[in-house]
JSON list of C-alpha atoms (C1' of nucleotides) in Angstrom, two decimals:
[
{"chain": "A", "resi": 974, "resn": "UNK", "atom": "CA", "xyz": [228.86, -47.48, 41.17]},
{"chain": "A", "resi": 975, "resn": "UNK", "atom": "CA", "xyz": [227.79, -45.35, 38.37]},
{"chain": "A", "resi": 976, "resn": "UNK", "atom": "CA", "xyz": [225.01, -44.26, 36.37]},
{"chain": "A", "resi": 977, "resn": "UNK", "atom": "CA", "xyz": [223.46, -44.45, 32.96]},
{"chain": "A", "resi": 978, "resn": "UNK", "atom": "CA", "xyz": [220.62, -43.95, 30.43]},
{"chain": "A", "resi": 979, "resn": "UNK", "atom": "CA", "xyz": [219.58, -46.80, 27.70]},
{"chain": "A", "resi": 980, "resn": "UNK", "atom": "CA", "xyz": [217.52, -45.19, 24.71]},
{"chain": "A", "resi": 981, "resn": "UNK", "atom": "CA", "xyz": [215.11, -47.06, 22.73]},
{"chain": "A", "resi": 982, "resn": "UNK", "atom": "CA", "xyz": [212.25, -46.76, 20.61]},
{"chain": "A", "resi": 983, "resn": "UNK", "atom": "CA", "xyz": [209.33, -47.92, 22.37]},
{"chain": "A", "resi": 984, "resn": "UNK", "atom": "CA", "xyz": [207.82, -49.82, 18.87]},
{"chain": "A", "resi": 985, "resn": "UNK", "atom": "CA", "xyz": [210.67, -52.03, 19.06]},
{"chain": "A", "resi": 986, "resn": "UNK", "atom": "CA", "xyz": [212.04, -52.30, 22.66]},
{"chain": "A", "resi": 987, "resn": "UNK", "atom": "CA", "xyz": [209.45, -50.35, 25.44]},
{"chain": "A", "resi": 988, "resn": "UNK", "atom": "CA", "xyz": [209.23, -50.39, 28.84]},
{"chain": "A", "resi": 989, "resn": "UNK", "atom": "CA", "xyz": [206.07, -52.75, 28.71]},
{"chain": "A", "resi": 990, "resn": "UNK", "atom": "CA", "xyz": [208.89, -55.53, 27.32]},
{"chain": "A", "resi": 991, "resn": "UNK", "atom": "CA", "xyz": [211.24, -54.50, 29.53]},
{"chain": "A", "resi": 992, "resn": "UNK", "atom": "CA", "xyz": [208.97, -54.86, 32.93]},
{"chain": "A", "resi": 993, "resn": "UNK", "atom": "CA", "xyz": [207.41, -58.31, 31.56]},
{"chain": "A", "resi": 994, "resn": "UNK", "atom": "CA", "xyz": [211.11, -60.01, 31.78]},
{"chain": "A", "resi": 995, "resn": "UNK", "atom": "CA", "xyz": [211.12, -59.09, 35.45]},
{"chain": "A", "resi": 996, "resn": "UNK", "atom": "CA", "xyz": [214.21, -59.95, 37.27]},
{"chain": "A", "resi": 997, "resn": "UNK", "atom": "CA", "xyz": [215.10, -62.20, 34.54]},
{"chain": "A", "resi": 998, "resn": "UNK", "atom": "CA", "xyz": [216.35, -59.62, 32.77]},
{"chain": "A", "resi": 999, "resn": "UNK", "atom": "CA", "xyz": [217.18, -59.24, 29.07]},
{"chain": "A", "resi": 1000, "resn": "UNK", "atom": "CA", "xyz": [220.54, -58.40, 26.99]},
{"chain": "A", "resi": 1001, "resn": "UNK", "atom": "CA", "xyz": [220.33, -54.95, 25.84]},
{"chain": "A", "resi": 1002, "resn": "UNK", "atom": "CA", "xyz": [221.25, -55.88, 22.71]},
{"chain": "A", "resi": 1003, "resn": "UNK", "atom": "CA", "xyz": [221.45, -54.43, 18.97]},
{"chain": "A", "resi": 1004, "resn": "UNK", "atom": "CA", "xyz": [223.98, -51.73, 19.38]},
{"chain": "A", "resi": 1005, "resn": "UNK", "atom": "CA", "xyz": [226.38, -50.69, 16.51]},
{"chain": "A", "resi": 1006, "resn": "UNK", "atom": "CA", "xyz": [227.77, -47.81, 17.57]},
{"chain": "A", "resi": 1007, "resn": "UNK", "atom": "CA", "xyz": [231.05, -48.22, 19.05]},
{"chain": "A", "resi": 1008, "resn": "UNK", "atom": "CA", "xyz": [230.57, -45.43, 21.77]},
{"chain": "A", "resi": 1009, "resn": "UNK", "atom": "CA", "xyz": [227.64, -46.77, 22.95]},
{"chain": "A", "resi": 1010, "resn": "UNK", "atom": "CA", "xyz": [229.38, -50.16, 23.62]},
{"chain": "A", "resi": 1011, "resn": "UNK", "atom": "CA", "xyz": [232.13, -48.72, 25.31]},
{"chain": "A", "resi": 1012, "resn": "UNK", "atom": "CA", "xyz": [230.20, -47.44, 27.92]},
{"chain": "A", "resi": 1013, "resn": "UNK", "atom": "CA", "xyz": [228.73, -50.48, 28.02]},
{"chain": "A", "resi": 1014, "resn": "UNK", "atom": "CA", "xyz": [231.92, -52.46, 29.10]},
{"chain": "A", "resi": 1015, "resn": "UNK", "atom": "CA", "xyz": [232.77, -50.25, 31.83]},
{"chain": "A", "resi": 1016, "resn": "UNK", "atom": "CA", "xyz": [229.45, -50.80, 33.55]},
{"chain": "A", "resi": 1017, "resn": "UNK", "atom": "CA", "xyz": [229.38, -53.01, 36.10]},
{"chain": "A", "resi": 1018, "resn": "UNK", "atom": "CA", "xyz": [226.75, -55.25, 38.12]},
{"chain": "A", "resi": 1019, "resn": "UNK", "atom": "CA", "xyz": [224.29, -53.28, 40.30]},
{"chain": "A", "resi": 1020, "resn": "UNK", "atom": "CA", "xyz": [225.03, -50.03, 38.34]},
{"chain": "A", "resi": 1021, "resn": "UNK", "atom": "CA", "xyz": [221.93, -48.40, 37.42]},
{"chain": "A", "resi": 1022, "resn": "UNK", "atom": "CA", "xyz": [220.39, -46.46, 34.48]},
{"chain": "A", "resi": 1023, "resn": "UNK", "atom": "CA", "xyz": [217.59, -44.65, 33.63]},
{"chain": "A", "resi": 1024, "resn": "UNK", "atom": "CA", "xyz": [215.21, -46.20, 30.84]},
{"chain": "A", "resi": 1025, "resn": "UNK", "atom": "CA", "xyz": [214.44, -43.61, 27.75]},
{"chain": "A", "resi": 1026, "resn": "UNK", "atom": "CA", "xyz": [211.52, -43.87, 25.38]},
{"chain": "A", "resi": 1027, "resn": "UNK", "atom": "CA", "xyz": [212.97, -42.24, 21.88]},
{"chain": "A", "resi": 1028, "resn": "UNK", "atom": "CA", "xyz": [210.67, -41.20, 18.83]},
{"chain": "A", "resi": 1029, "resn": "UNK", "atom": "CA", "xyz": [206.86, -40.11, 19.94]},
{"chain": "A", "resi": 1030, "resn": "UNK", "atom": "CA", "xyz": [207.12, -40.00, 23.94]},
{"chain": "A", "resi": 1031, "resn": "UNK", "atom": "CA", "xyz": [210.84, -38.57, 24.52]},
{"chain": "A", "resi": 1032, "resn": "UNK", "atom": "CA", "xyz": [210.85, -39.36, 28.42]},
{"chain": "A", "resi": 1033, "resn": "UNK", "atom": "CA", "xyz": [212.23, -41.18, 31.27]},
{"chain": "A", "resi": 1034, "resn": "UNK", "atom": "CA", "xyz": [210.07, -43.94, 31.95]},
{"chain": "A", "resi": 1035, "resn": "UNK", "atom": "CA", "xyz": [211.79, -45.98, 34.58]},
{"chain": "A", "resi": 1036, "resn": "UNK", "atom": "CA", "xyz": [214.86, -47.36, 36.23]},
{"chain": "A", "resi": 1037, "resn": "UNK", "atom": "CA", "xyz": [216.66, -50.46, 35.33]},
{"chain": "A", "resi": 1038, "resn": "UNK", "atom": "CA", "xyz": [219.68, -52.39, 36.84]},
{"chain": "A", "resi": 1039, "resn": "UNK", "atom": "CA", "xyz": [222.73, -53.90, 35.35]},
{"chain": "A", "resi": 1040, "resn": "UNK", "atom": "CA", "xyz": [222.95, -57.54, 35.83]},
{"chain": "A", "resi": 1041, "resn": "UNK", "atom": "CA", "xyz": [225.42, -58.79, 33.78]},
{"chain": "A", "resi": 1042, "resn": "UNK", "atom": "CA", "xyz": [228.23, -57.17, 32.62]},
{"chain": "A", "resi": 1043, "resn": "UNK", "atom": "CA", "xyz": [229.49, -57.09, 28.65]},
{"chain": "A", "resi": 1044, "resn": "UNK", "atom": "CA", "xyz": [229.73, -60.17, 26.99]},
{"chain": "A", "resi": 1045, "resn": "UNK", "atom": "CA", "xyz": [228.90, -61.00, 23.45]},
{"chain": "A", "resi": 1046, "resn": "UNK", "atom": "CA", "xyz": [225.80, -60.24, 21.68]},
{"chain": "A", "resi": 1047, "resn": "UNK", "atom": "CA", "xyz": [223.50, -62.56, 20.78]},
{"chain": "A", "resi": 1048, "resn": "UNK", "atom": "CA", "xyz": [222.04, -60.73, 17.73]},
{"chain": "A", "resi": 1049, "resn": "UNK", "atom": "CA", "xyz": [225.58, -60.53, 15.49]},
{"chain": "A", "resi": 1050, "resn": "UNK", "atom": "CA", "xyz": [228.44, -63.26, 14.68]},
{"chain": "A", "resi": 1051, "resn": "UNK", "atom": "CA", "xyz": [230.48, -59.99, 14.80]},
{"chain": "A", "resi": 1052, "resn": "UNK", "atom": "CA", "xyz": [232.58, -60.66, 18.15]},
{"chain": "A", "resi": 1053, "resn": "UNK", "atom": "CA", "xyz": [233.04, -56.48, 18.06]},
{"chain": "A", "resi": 1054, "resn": "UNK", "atom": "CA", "xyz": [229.59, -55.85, 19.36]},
{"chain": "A", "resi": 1055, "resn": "UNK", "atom": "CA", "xyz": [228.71, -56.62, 23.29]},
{"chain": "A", "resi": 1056, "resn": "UNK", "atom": "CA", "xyz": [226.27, -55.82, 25.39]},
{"chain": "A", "resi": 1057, "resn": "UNK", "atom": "CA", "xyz": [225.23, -55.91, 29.24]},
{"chain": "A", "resi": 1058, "resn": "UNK", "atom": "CA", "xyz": [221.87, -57.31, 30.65]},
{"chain": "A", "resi": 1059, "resn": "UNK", "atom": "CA", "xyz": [219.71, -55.18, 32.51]},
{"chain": "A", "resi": 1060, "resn": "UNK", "atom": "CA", "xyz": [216.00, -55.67, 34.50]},
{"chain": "A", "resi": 1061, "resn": "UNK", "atom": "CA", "xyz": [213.47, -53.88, 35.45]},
{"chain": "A", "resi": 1062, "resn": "UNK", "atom": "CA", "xyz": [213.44, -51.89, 39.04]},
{"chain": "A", "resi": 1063, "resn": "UNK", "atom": "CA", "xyz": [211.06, -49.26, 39.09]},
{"chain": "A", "resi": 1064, "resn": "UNK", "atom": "CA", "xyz": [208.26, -47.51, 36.87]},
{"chain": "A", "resi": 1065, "resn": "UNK", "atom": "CA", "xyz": [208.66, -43.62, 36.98]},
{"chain": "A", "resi": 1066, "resn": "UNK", "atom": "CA", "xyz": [205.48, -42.51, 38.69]},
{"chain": "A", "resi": 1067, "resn": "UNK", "atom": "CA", "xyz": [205.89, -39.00, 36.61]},
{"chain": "A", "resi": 1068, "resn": "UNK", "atom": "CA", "xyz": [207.70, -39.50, 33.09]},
{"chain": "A", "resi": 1069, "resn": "UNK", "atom": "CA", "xyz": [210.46, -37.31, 33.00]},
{"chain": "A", "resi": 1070, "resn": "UNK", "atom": "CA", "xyz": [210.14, -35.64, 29.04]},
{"chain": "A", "resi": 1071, "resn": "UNK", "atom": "CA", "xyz": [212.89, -34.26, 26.92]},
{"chain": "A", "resi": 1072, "resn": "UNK", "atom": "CA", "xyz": [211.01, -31.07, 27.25]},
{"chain": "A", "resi": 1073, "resn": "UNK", "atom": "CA", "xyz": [211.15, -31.00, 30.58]},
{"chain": "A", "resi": 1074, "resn": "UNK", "atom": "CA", "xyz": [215.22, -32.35, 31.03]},
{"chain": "A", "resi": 1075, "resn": "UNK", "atom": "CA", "xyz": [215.71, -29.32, 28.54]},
{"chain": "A", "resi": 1076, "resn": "UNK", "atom": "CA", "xyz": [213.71, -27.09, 30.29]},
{"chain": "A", "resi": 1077, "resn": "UNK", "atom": "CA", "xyz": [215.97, -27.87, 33.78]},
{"chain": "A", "resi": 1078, "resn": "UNK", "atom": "CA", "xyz": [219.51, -25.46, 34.02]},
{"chain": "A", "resi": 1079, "resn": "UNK", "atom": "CA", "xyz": [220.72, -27.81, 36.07]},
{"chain": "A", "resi": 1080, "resn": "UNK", "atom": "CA", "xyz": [220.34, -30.92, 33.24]},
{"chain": "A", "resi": 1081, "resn": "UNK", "atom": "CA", "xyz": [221.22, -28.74, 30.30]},
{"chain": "A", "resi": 1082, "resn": "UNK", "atom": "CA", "xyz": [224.93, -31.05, 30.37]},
{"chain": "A", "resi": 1083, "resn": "UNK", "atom": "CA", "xyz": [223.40, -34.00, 29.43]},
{"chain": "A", "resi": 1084, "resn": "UNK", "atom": "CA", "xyz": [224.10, -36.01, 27.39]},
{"chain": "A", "resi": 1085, "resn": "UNK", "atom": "CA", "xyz": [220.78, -36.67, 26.15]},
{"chain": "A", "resi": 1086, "resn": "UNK", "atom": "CA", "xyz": [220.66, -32.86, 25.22]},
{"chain": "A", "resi": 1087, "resn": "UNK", "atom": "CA", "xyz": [224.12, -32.49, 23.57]},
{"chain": "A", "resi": 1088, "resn": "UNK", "atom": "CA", "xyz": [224.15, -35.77, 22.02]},
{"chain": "A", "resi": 1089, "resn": "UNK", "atom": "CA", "xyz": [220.55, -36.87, 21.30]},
{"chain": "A", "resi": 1090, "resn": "UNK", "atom": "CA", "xyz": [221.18, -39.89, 18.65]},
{"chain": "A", "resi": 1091, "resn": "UNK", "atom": "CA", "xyz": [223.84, -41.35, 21.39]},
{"chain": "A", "resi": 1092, "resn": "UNK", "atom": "CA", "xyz": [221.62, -44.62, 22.63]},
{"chain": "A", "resi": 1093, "resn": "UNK", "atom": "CA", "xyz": [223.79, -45.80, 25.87]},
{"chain": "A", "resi": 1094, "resn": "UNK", "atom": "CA", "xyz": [225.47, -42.81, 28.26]},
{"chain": "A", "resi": 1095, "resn": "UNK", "atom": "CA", "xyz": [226.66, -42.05, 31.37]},
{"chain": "A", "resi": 1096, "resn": "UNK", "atom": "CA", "xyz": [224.76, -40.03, 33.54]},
{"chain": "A", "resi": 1097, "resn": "UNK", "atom": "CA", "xyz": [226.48, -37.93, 36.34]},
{"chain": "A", "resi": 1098, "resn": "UNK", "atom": "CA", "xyz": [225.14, -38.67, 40.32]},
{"chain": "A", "resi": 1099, "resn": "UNK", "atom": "CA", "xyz": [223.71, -35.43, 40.02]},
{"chain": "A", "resi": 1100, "resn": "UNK", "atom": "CA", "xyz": [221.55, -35.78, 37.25]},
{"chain": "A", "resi": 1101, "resn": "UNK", "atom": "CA", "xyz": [220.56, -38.96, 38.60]},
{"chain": "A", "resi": 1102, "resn": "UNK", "atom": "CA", "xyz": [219.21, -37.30, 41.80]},
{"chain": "A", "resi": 1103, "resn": "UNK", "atom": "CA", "xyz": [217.41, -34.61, 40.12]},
{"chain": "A", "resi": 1104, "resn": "UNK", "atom": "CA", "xyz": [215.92, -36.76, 37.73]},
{"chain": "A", "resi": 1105, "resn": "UNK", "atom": "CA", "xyz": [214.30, -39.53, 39.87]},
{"chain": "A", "resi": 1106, "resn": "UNK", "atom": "CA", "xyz": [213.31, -36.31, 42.15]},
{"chain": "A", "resi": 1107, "resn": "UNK", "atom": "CA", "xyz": [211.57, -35.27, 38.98]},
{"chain": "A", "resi": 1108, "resn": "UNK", "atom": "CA", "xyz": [210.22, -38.32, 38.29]},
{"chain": "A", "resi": 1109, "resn": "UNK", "atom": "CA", "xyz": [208.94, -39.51, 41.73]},
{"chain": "A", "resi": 1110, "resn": "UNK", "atom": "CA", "xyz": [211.56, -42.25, 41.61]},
{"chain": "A", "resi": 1111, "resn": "UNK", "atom": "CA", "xyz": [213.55, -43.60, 45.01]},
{"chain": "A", "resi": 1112, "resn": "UNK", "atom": "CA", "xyz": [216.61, -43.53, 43.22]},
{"chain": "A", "resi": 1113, "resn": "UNK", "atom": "CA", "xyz": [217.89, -46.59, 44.70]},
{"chain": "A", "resi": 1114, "resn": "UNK", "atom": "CA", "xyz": [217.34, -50.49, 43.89]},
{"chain": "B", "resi": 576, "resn": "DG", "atom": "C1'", "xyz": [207.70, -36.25, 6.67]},
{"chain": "B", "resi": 577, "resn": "DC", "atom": "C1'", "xyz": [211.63, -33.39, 6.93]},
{"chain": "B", "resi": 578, "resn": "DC", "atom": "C1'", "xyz": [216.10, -32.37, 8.05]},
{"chain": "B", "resi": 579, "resn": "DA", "atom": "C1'", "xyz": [220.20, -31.66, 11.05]},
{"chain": "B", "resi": 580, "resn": "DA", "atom": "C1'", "xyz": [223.67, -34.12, 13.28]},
{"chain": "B", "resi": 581, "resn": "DC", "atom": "C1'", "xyz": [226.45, -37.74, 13.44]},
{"chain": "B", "resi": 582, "resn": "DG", "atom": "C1'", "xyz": [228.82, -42.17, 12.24]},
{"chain": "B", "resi": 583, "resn": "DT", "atom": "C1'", "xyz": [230.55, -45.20, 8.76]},
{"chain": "B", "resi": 584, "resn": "DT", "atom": "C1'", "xyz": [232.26, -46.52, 4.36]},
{"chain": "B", "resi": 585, "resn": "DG", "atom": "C1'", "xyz": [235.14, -46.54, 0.54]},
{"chain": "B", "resi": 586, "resn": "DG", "atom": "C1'", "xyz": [237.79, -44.31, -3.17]},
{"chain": "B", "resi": 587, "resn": "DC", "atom": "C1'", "xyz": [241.81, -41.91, -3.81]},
{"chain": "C", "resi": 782, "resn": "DG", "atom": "C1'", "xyz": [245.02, -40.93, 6.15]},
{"chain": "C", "resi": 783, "resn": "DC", "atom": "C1'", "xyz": [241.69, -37.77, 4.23]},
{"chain": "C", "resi": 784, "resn": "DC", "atom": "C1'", "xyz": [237.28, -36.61, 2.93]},
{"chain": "C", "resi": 785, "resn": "DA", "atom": "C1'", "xyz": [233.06, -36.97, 0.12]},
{"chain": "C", "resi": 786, "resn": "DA", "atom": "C1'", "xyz": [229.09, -39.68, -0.08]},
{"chain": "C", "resi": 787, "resn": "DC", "atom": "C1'", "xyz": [225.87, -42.11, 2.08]},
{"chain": "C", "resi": 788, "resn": "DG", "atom": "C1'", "xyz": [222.89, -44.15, 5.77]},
{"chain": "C", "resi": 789, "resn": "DT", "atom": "C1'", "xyz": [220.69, -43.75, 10.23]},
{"chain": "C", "resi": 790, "resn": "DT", "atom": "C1'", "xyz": [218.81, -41.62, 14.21]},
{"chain": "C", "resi": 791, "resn": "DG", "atom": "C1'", "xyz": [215.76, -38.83, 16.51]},
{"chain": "C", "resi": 792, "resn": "DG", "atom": "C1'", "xyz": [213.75, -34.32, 17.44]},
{"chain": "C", "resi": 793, "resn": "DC", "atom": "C1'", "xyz": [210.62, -31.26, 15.50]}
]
DNA sequence: GCCAACGTTGGC
DNA sequence: GCCAACGTTGGC
């Protein structure tokens, strides 16, 4: 079981759109970049990842779950681009901000800091932890 | 709105 | 296969 972090801009993707799909889910779809979608195929169902509002808010809004793992997307007749589903599991009680993940010692690996325009990554257990601590997330499902 | 960082494209 | 040019992303 691992962990991750999905990026997106919240004018074209937010949280708000995420949490009104519910357990449904929805493909996280539109990603060109081929490291992105390489950490997308090694994710697998019930791995979880950390929702990240780019642009204006820069901050961890919430948790999400992977539901289905890669499989073509949707958006592109280009078989090269996959993506995974995810839903919804919890809303961050305390936005975690960029400022604040920068601000931490013990998050200054991240990828979000030393890759900022990378929109799916793998986040380490530890992270994790101290990010839902920061957040007043459970950290589980 | 600017610009740095990065990824991709295409000419050679 | 290299690298310059270009486009995009995202923080500031």
């Amino acid at each position: 079981m691992r962990y991750w972090l999905f990026k997106s801009e919240p004018s074209t993707w937010g949280w708000d759109d995420q949490l009104a799909k519910g357990d449904v889910g929805e493909e996280w779809d539109g990603v060109r970049n081929y490291q992105a979608r390489n950490f997308m195929r090694e994710m697998k169902v019930g791995d979880l990842g950390f929702f990240y509002h780019s642009q204006k808010e820069k901050a961890v809004v919430g948790t999400v779950e992977v539901i289905a793992e890669a499989h073509p997307d949707s958006t592109t007749d280009n078989p090269r681009w996959e993506c995974v589903d995810i839903r919804a599991v919890e809303t961050a009680p305390n936005p975690v901000t960029l400022e604040t993940i920068k601000a931490d010692p013990r998050l200054s690996e991240m990828v979000l800091v030393r890759n900022s325009r990378l929109s799916v990554q793998p986040v380490t257990p530890e992270e994790w932890r101290i990010v839902c601590d920061l957040a007043g997330l459970s950290a589980t499902k």
